[in-house]
Coordinates of N, CA and C in Angstrom, one line a residue:
W126 N 0.5 -1.5 -0.1 CA -0.1 0.1 -0.1 C 1.0 1.3 0.1
I127 N 0.2 2.4 -0.4 CA 1.2 3.8 -0.6 C 1.7 4.0 0.7
V128 N 0.9 4.0 1.6 CA 1.4 4.4 3.2 C 2.5 3.7 3.5
E129 N 2.8 2.0 3.4 CA 3.9 1.5 3.8 C 4.9 2.0 2.7
A130 N 4.8 2.2 1.5 CA 5.7 2.3 0.4 C 6.7 3.8 1.0
L131 N 5.9 4.5 1.4 CA 6.4 6.1 1.9 C 7.1 5.7 3.2
K132 N 6.5 4.9 3.9 CA 7.3 4.6 5.2 C 8.5 3.9 5.0
V133 N 8.3 3.0 4.3 CA 9.6 2.1 3.6 C 10.8 3.4 3.1
G134 N 10.4 4.0 2.5 CA 11.2 5.0 1.5 C 11.9 5.9 2.7
S135 N 11.2 6.7 3.4 CA 11.6 7.5 4.5 C 12.5 6.7 5.2
F136 N 12.2 5.7 5.6 CA 13.4 4.8 6.4 C 14.6 4.5 5.8
Q137 N 14.6 4.4 4.4 CA 15.8 3.9 3.9 C 16.3 5.4 3.8
K138 N 15.8 6.4 3.6 CA 16.5 7.8 3.5 C 17.2 8.1 4.9
F139 N 16.3 7.6 5.9 CA 16.8 7.9 7.3 C 18.1 6.9 7.6
C140 N 18.0 6.0 7.0 CA 19.2 4.9 7.2 C 20.5 5.5 6.5
S141 N 20.2 5.7 5.1 CA 21.2 6.3 4.2 C 21.9 7.3 5.1
S142 N 21.1 8.4 5.4 CA 21.6 9.9 6.2 C 22.3 9.1 7.6
L143 N 22.0 8.1 8.0 CA 22.7 7.8 9.5 C 24.2 7.0 9.1
E144 N 24.3 6.6 8.0 CA 25.4 5.5 7.5 C 26.8 6.4 7.7
P145 N 26.7 7.4 6.9 CA 28.2 8.3 7.2 C 28.4 8.8 8.7
I146 N 27.2 8.8 9.6 CA 27.7 9.3 11.0 C 28.2 7.8 11.5
L147 N 27.8 6.7 11.4 CA 28.0 5.3 12.0 C 29.3 5.0 11.2
H148 N 29.9 5.7 10.4 CA 31.1 5.0 9.8 C 32.2 6.1 10.5
R149 N 31.6 7.2 10.9 CA 32.5 8.0 11.5 C 33.1 7.7 12.9
V150 N 32.0 7.1 13.2 CA 32.4 6.6 14.9 C 33.3 5.4 15.0

């Protein structure tokens, strides 16, 4: 469903934005 797709998309964006922070630690 579209809401689930939006949730997954925003979660992937969130993870990709966290990734450089995690690599820095």
